[in-house]
Short mmCIF file of N, CA, C and O in Angstrom, two decimals:
data_model
loop_
_atom_site.label_atom_id
_atom_site.label_comp_id
_atom_site.label_asym_id
_atom_site.label_seq_id
_atom_site.Cartn_x
_atom_site.Cartn_y
_atom_site.Cartn_z
N UNK C 1 82.13 40.93 -0.98
CA UNK C 1 80.82 41.41 -0.58
C UNK C 1 79.72 40.77 -1.42
O UNK C 1 78.69 40.39 -0.90
N UNK C 2 79.95 40.66 -2.72
CA UNK C 2 78.91 40.08 -3.57
C UNK C 2 78.70 38.61 -3.27
O UNK C 2 77.60 38.10 -3.44
N UNK C 3 79.76 37.94 -2.80
CA UNK C 3 79.61 36.53 -2.42
C UNK C 3 78.69 36.39 -1.22
O UNK C 3 77.89 35.46 -1.14
N UNK C 4 78.81 37.32 -0.28
CA UNK C 4 77.95 37.29 0.89
C UNK C 4 76.50 37.61 0.51
O UNK C 4 75.56 36.99 1.01
N UNK C 5 76.31 38.57 -0.39
CA UNK C 5 74.97 38.92 -0.85
C UNK C 5 74.34 37.76 -1.60
O UNK C 5 73.15 37.48 -1.44
N UNK C 6 75.15 37.08 -2.41
CA UNK C 6 74.64 35.93 -3.17
C UNK C 6 74.24 34.81 -2.21
O UNK C 6 73.21 34.16 -2.40
N UNK C 7 75.06 34.59 -1.18
CA UNK C 7 74.75 33.55 -0.20
C UNK C 7 73.44 33.87 0.54
O UNK C 7 72.60 32.99 0.73
N UNK C 8 73.24 35.14 0.90
CA UNK C 8 72.00 35.56 1.56
C UNK C 8 70.80 35.37 0.63
O UNK C 8 69.76 34.86 1.04
N UNK C 9 70.96 35.75 -0.63
CA UNK C 9 69.88 35.60 -1.60
C UNK C 9 69.53 34.13 -1.80
O UNK C 9 68.35 33.77 -1.85
N UNK C 10 70.54 33.28 -1.88
CA UNK C 10 70.29 31.84 -2.02
C UNK C 10 69.57 31.28 -0.80
O UNK C 10 68.69 30.43 -0.92
N UNK C 11 69.95 31.78 0.38
CA UNK C 11 69.28 31.34 1.61
C UNK C 11 67.81 31.75 1.59
O UNK C 11 66.93 30.97 1.96
N UNK C 12 67.52 32.98 1.15
CA UNK C 12 66.14 33.46 1.09
C UNK C 12 65.31 32.70 0.06
O UNK C 12 64.09 32.59 0.20
N UNK C 13 65.95 32.20 -0.98
CA UNK C 13 65.23 31.45 -2.01
C UNK C 13 65.14 29.96 -1.71
O UNK C 13 64.49 29.22 -2.45
N UNK C 14 65.72 29.52 -0.60
CA UNK C 14 65.75 28.09 -0.30
C UNK C 14 64.37 27.56 0.08
O UNK C 14 63.48 28.31 0.52
N UNK C 15 64.21 26.26 -0.08
CA UNK C 15 62.96 25.59 0.25
C UNK C 15 62.67 25.69 1.75
O UNK C 15 61.52 25.90 2.15
N UNK C 16 63.71 25.59 2.59
CA UNK C 16 63.53 25.67 4.03
C UNK C 16 62.98 27.03 4.45
O UNK C 16 62.10 27.12 5.31
N UNK C 17 63.49 28.11 3.83
CA UNK C 17 63.01 29.44 4.18
C UNK C 17 61.57 29.64 3.72
O UNK C 17 60.76 30.20 4.45
N UNK C 18 61.23 29.15 2.54
CA UNK C 18 59.84 29.24 2.07
C UNK C 18 58.91 28.47 2.99
O UNK C 18 57.81 28.92 3.30
N UNK C 19 59.34 27.30 3.45
CA UNK C 19 58.52 26.52 4.39
C UNK C 19 58.37 27.24 5.71
O UNK C 19 57.30 27.21 6.33
N UNK C 20 59.43 27.92 6.16
CA UNK C 20 59.37 28.70 7.40
C UNK C 20 58.35 29.83 7.26
O UNK C 20 57.57 30.08 8.18
N UNK C 21 58.34 30.50 6.11
CA UNK C 21 57.39 31.60 5.90
C UNK C 21 55.94 31.13 5.89
O UNK C 21 55.04 31.91 6.15
N UNK C 22 55.72 29.87 5.61
CA UNK C 22 54.36 29.33 5.57
C UNK C 22 54.01 28.55 6.83
O UNK C 22 53.03 27.82 6.85
N UNK C 23 54.77 28.74 7.90
CA UNK C 23 54.53 27.97 9.12
C UNK C 23 53.97 28.84 10.23
O UNK C 23 54.02 30.06 10.17
N UNK C 24 53.46 28.19 11.26
CA UNK C 24 52.97 28.91 12.43
C UNK C 24 54.12 29.47 13.25
O UNK C 24 53.92 30.38 14.05
N UNK C 25 55.33 28.94 13.05
CA UNK C 25 56.51 29.48 13.72
C UNK C 25 56.78 30.91 13.26
O UNK C 25 57.44 31.67 13.96
N UNK C 26 56.30 31.26 12.08
CA UNK C 26 56.48 32.62 11.57
C UNK C 26 55.22 33.46 11.77
O UNK C 26 55.28 34.55 12.33
N UNK C 27 54.08 32.97 11.33
CA UNK C 27 52.85 33.78 11.34
C UNK C 27 52.27 33.99 12.74
O UNK C 27 51.66 35.02 13.01
N UNK C 28 52.46 33.05 13.65
CA UNK C 28 52.00 33.24 15.03
C UNK C 28 52.64 34.46 15.67
O UNK C 28 51.94 35.36 16.16
N UNK C 29 53.98 34.55 15.69
CA UNK C 29 54.61 35.73 16.25
C UNK C 29 54.30 37.02 15.49
O UNK C 29 54.15 38.08 16.09
N UNK C 30 54.20 36.94 14.17
CA UNK C 30 53.88 38.14 13.39
C UNK C 30 52.53 38.69 13.82
O UNK C 30 52.37 39.90 14.04
N UNK C 31 51.55 37.81 13.99
CA UNK C 31 50.22 38.25 14.42
C UNK C 31 50.26 38.77 15.85
O UNK C 31 49.51 39.67 16.21
N UNK C 32 51.14 38.22 16.67
CA UNK C 32 51.24 38.60 18.07
C UNK C 32 51.88 39.97 18.27
O UNK C 32 51.76 40.54 19.35
N UNK C 33 52.59 40.50 17.29
CA UNK C 33 53.29 41.78 17.46
C UNK C 33 52.34 42.94 17.71
O UNK C 33 52.77 44.01 18.16
N UNK C 34 51.06 42.76 17.46
CA UNK C 34 50.10 43.83 17.74
C UNK C 34 50.04 44.18 19.22
O UNK C 34 49.83 45.34 19.58
N UNK C 35 50.23 43.19 20.09
CA UNK C 35 50.16 43.43 21.54
C UNK C 35 51.28 44.35 22.01
O UNK C 35 51.01 45.39 22.63
N UNK C 36 52.56 44.03 21.75
CA UNK C 36 53.60 44.95 22.22
C UNK C 36 53.58 46.30 21.51
O UNK C 36 53.89 47.33 22.13
N UNK C 37 53.19 46.33 20.25
CA UNK C 37 53.12 47.62 19.56
C UNK C 37 52.05 48.51 20.17
O UNK C 37 52.25 49.72 20.33
N UNK C 38 50.92 47.92 20.56
CA UNK C 38 49.87 48.70 21.23
C UNK C 38 50.35 49.19 22.59
O UNK C 38 50.08 50.33 22.98
N UNK C 39 51.06 48.34 23.32
CA UNK C 39 51.57 48.73 24.64
C UNK C 39 52.59 49.86 24.52
O UNK C 39 52.59 50.79 25.33
N UNK C 40 53.43 49.79 23.51
CA UNK C 40 54.41 50.86 23.29
C UNK C 40 53.70 52.16 22.93
O UNK C 40 54.05 53.23 23.42
N UNK C 41 52.68 52.07 22.09
CA UNK C 41 51.92 53.27 21.73
C UNK C 41 51.20 53.86 22.95
O UNK C 41 51.07 55.08 23.07
N UNK C 42 50.77 52.99 23.86
CA UNK C 42 50.06 53.45 25.06
C UNK C 42 50.95 54.18 26.05
O UNK C 42 50.44 54.87 26.94
N UNK C 43 52.26 54.08 25.91
CA UNK C 43 53.15 54.77 26.84
C UNK C 43 53.07 56.29 26.67
O UNK C 43 53.50 57.03 27.54
N UNK C 44 52.50 56.75 25.58
CA UNK C 44 52.32 58.19 25.34
C UNK C 44 50.98 58.70 25.89
O UNK C 44 50.77 59.90 25.92
N UNK C 45 50.11 57.81 26.29
CA UNK C 45 48.78 58.21 26.76
C UNK C 45 48.80 58.51 28.25
O UNK C 45 49.73 58.13 28.97
N UNK C 46 47.74 59.12 28.71
CA UNK C 46 47.59 59.47 30.11
C UNK C 46 47.60 58.21 30.97
O UNK C 46 46.88 57.25 30.67
N UNK C 47 48.38 58.18 32.05
CA UNK C 47 48.45 56.97 32.88
C UNK C 47 47.18 56.65 33.65
O UNK C 47 47.04 55.55 34.20
N UNK C 48 46.22 57.57 33.67
CA UNK C 48 44.97 57.28 34.39
C UNK C 48 44.17 56.18 33.69
O UNK C 48 43.28 55.60 34.29
N UNK C 49 44.48 55.89 32.43
CA UNK C 49 43.77 54.86 31.68
C UNK C 49 44.38 53.47 31.84
O UNK C 49 43.83 52.49 31.34
N UNK C 50 45.51 53.36 32.52
CA UNK C 50 46.19 52.07 32.66
C UNK C 50 45.44 51.20 33.66
O UNK C 50 45.10 51.64 34.75
N UNK C 51 45.20 49.96 33.27
CA UNK C 51 44.59 48.98 34.17
C UNK C 51 45.72 48.17 34.82
O UNK C 51 46.48 47.48 34.13
N UNK C 52 45.82 48.26 36.13
CA UNK C 52 46.86 47.52 36.84
C UNK C 52 46.70 46.02 36.71
O UNK C 52 47.69 45.30 36.53
N UNK C 53 45.46 45.55 36.78
CA UNK C 53 45.21 44.11 36.67
C UNK C 53 45.57 43.58 35.28
O UNK C 53 46.18 42.52 35.15
N UNK C 54 45.21 44.32 34.25
CA UNK C 54 45.52 43.88 32.88
C UNK C 54 47.02 43.95 32.62
O UNK C 54 47.58 43.05 31.97
N UNK C 55 47.68 44.97 33.12
CA UNK C 55 49.12 45.09 32.95
C UNK C 55 49.82 43.91 33.62
O UNK C 55 50.73 43.31 33.04
N UNK C 56 49.39 43.57 34.83
CA UNK C 56 49.95 42.43 35.53
C UNK C 56 49.71 41.14 34.76
O UNK C 56 50.62 40.32 34.59
N UNK C 57 48.48 40.95 34.28
CA UNK C 57 48.13 39.73 33.52
C UNK C 57 48.97 39.62 32.25
O UNK C 57 49.48 38.54 31.93
N UNK C 58 49.14 40.72 31.54
CA UNK C 58 49.93 40.68 30.30
C UNK C 58 51.41 40.45 30.59
O UNK C 58 52.12 39.84 29.78
N UNK C 59 51.89 40.92 31.74
CA UNK C 59 53.28 40.66 32.12
C UNK C 59 53.49 39.16 32.37
O UNK C 59 54.47 38.58 31.89
N UNK C 60 52.58 38.55 33.10
CA UNK C 60 52.67 37.11 33.37
C UNK C 60 52.54 36.32 32.07
O UNK C 60 53.29 35.37 31.83
N UNK C 61 51.59 36.72 31.23
CA UNK C 61 51.38 36.08 29.93
C UNK C 61 52.67 36.10 29.10
O UNK C 61 53.08 35.08 28.54
N UNK C 62 53.30 37.24 29.03
CA UNK C 62 54.51 37.34 28.22
C UNK C 62 55.66 36.55 28.82
O UNK C 62 56.44 35.94 28.08
N UNK C 63 55.77 36.53 30.14
CA UNK C 63 56.81 35.71 30.77
C UNK C 63 56.62 34.24 30.43
O UNK C 63 57.58 33.52 30.12
N UNK C 64 55.37 33.77 30.51
CA UNK C 64 55.10 32.36 30.22
C UNK C 64 55.41 32.02 28.76
O UNK C 64 55.99 30.98 28.47
N UNK C 65 55.02 32.92 27.84
CA UNK C 65 55.26 32.63 26.43
C UNK C 65 56.72 32.82 26.04
O UNK C 65 57.18 32.21 25.07
N UNK C 66 57.46 33.65 26.78
CA UNK C 66 58.91 33.72 26.54
C UNK C 66 59.55 32.38 26.86
O UNK C 66 60.38 31.87 26.11
N UNK C 67 59.14 31.79 27.98
CA UNK C 67 59.66 30.47 28.35
C UNK C 67 59.25 29.43 27.31
O UNK C 67 60.07 28.61 26.91
N UNK C 68 57.99 29.46 26.90
CA UNK C 68 57.53 28.51 25.88
C UNK C 68 58.34 28.65 24.60
O UNK C 68 58.80 27.64 24.03
N UNK C 69 58.55 29.89 24.13
CA UNK C 69 59.28 30.11 22.88
C UNK C 69 60.72 29.62 22.99
O UNK C 69 61.30 29.18 22.00
N UNK C 70 61.27 29.66 24.19
CA UNK C 70 62.64 29.19 24.38
C UNK C 70 62.71 27.67 24.46
O UNK C 70 63.64 27.06 23.95
N UNK C 71 61.71 27.05 25.09
CA UNK C 71 61.73 25.61 25.31
C UNK C 71 61.26 24.79 24.11
O UNK C 71 61.67 23.64 23.95
N UNK C 72 60.36 25.34 23.28
CA UNK C 72 59.84 24.58 22.15
C UNK C 72 60.98 24.27 21.18
O UNK C 72 61.93 25.04 21.05
N UNK C 73 60.88 23.11 20.54
CA UNK C 73 61.91 22.72 19.57
C UNK C 73 61.32 22.69 18.18
O UNK C 73 60.30 22.05 17.98
N UNK C 74 61.86 23.34 17.20
CA UNK C 74 63.01 24.26 17.31
C UNK C 74 62.60 25.55 18.01
O UNK C 74 61.42 25.93 18.00
N UNK C 75 63.58 26.21 18.63
CA UNK C 75 63.30 27.46 19.35
C UNK C 75 62.68 28.48 18.42
O UNK C 75 63.08 28.64 17.29
N UNK C 76 61.69 29.18 18.96
CA UNK C 76 61.02 30.21 18.17
C UNK C 76 61.50 31.58 18.68
O UNK C 76 60.89 32.17 19.56
N UNK C 77 62.59 32.05 18.11
CA UNK C 77 63.19 33.30 18.56
C UNK C 77 62.36 34.51 18.17
O UNK C 77 62.40 35.54 18.86
N UNK C 78 61.59 34.42 17.11
CA UNK C 78 60.71 35.52 16.73
C UNK C 78 59.60 35.70 17.78
O UNK C 78 59.30 36.82 18.18
N UNK C 79 59.05 34.60 18.25
CA UNK C 79 58.05 34.66 19.32
C UNK C 79 58.68 35.15 20.62
O UNK C 79 58.09 35.94 21.35
N UNK C 80 59.89 34.70 20.90
CA UNK C 80 60.60 35.15 22.10
C UNK C 80 60.81 36.66 22.05
O UNK C 80 60.57 37.36 23.04
N UNK C 81 61.25 37.18 20.91
CA UNK C 81 61.49 38.62 20.77
C UNK C 81 60.19 39.41 20.95
O UNK C 81 60.19 40.47 21.58
N UNK C 82 59.12 38.89 20.40
CA UNK C 82 57.82 39.55 20.54
C UNK C 82 57.42 39.66 22.01
O UNK C 82 57.04 40.73 22.48
N UNK C 83 57.53 38.57 22.74
CA UNK C 83 57.12 38.59 24.14
C UNK C 83 58.13 39.30 25.04
O UNK C 83 57.74 39.87 26.07
N UNK C 84 59.39 39.30 24.67
CA UNK C 84 60.37 40.09 25.42
C UNK C 84 60.05 41.57 25.28
O UNK C 84 60.07 42.32 26.27
N UNK C 85 59.72 42.00 24.07
CA UNK C 85 59.34 43.39 23.83
C UNK C 85 58.07 43.73 24.61
O UNK C 85 57.98 44.79 25.23
N UNK C 86 57.10 42.83 24.60
CA UNK C 86 55.86 43.06 25.34
C UNK C 86 56.13 43.12 26.84
O UNK C 86 55.54 43.95 27.54
N UNK C 87 56.99 42.25 27.34
CA UNK C 87 57.32 42.27 28.77
C UNK C 87 57.92 43.61 29.17
O UNK C 87 57.54 44.20 30.18
N UNK C 88 58.84 44.11 28.37
CA UNK C 88 59.44 45.43 28.65
C UNK C 88 58.39 46.53 28.61
O UNK C 88 58.37 47.41 29.49
N UNK C 89 57.50 46.49 27.64
CA UNK C 89 56.45 47.50 27.53
C UNK C 89 55.48 47.41 28.71
O UNK C 89 55.07 48.45 29.26
N UNK C 90 55.13 46.20 29.12
CA UNK C 90 54.20 46.04 30.24
C UNK C 90 54.85 46.47 31.56
O UNK C 90 54.18 47.05 32.42
N UNK C 91 56.14 46.21 31.73
CA UNK C 91 56.82 46.67 32.94
C UNK C 91 56.89 48.19 32.97
O UNK C 91 56.76 48.81 34.05
N UNK C 92 57.07 48.80 31.81
CA UNK C 92 57.04 50.26 31.73
C UNK C 92 55.66 50.78 32.13
O UNK C 92 55.54 51.73 32.91
N UNK C 93 54.62 50.16 31.58
CA UNK C 93 53.26 50.55 31.93
C UNK C 93 52.98 50.33 33.42
O UNK C 93 52.31 51.14 34.06
N UNK C 94 53.48 49.24 33.96
CA UNK C 94 53.31 48.96 35.39
C UNK C 94 53.98 50.03 36.25
O UNK C 94 53.42 50.46 37.26
N UNK C 95 55.16 50.45 35.85
CA UNK C 95 55.86 51.51 36.59
C UNK C 95 55.08 52.82 36.50
O UNK C 95 54.97 53.55 37.50
N UNK C 96 54.54 53.12 35.33
CA UNK C 96 53.72 54.33 35.18
C UNK C 96 52.47 54.25 36.05
O UNK C 96 52.07 55.23 36.66
N UNK C 97 51.85 53.07 36.12
CA UNK C 97 50.65 52.85 36.94
C UNK C 97 50.97 53.09 38.42
O UNK C 97 50.25 53.82 39.11
N UNK C 98 52.04 52.48 38.91
CA UNK C 98 52.43 52.63 40.31
C UNK C 98 52.77 54.08 40.62
O UNK C 98 52.36 54.63 41.65
N UNK C 99 53.51 54.71 39.72
CA UNK C 99 53.86 56.11 39.91
C UNK C 99 52.61 56.99 39.99
O UNK C 99 52.50 57.84 40.88
N UNK C 100 51.68 56.79 39.09
CA UNK C 100 50.49 57.64 39.02
C UNK C 100 49.56 57.42 40.21
O UNK C 100 49.09 58.36 40.84
N UNK C 101 49.25 56.16 40.51
CA UNK C 101 48.24 55.86 41.52
C UNK C 101 48.78 55.79 42.95
O UNK C 101 48.01 55.93 43.90
N UNK C 102 50.06 55.55 43.13
CA UNK C 102 50.58 55.39 44.47
C UNK C 102 51.58 56.47 44.88
O UNK C 102 51.47 57.03 45.96
N UNK C 103 52.53 56.78 44.03
CA UNK C 103 53.55 57.76 44.40
C UNK C 103 53.03 59.19 44.25
O UNK C 103 53.10 59.97 45.20
N UNK C 104 52.51 59.52 43.07
CA UNK C 104 51.98 60.87 42.88
C UNK C 104 50.73 61.11 43.72
O UNK C 104 50.51 62.22 44.20
N UNK C 105 49.91 60.09 43.91
CA UNK C 105 48.70 60.24 44.72
C UNK C 105 49.05 60.57 46.17
O UNK C 105 48.40 61.40 46.80
N UNK C 106 50.09 59.94 46.71
CA UNK C 106 50.54 60.25 48.07
C UNK C 106 51.03 61.69 48.16
O UNK C 106 50.76 62.38 49.14
N UNK C 107 51.76 62.13 47.16
CA UNK C 107 52.25 63.52 47.14
C UNK C 107 51.10 64.50 47.10
O UNK C 107 51.15 65.53 47.77
N UNK C 108 50.06 64.21 46.34
CA UNK C 108 48.91 65.10 46.24
C UNK C 108 48.15 65.18 47.56
O UNK C 108 47.70 66.24 47.98
N UNK C 109 47.98 64.03 48.23
CA UNK C 109 47.26 64.04 49.51
C UNK C 109 48.09 64.73 50.59
O UNK C 109 47.53 65.41 51.45
N UNK C 110 49.40 64.58 50.55
CA UNK C 110 50.28 65.26 51.51
C UNK C 110 50.22 66.78 51.30
O UNK C 110 50.15 67.54 52.27
N UNK C 111 50.22 67.21 50.05
CA UNK C 111 50.15 68.64 49.74
C UNK C 111 48.79 69.21 50.12
O UNK C 111 48.68 70.35 50.57
N UNK C 112 47.74 68.43 49.96
CA UNK C 112 46.39 68.90 50.29
C UNK C 112 46.23 69.10 51.80
O UNK C 112 45.51 69.99 52.23
N UNK C 113 46.88 68.26 52.60
CA UNK C 113 46.80 68.37 54.05
C UNK C 113 47.61 69.55 54.58
O UNK C 113 47.32 70.07 55.65
N UNK C 114 48.62 69.98 53.84
CA UNK C 114 49.49 71.08 54.30
C UNK C 114 48.84 72.43 54.23
O UNK C 114 47.96 72.81 53.68
#
């Protein structure tokens, strides 16, 4: 076990890892994590505040950047994970939007007519 811990520590102290920490391959995705974290936090809020157009735009944005993160060399898996998380959060928000404005709204109008 200590050999594995020593190997991990040596990897963290390596020049390559320090260079990675000072690159845009690291700081770009770190700065981008605010978007999916905000979307996840918004899942607790009232769905009447959800913008369908913005949710759709952010879904397309994240899909495009997931592809970019996968295709760029070397692959940026941290950026991919960030946009995958955002895509899941935006799809959740989109489902909440559709449910609130289309499914529940139809039920309310049907009940009002009865």
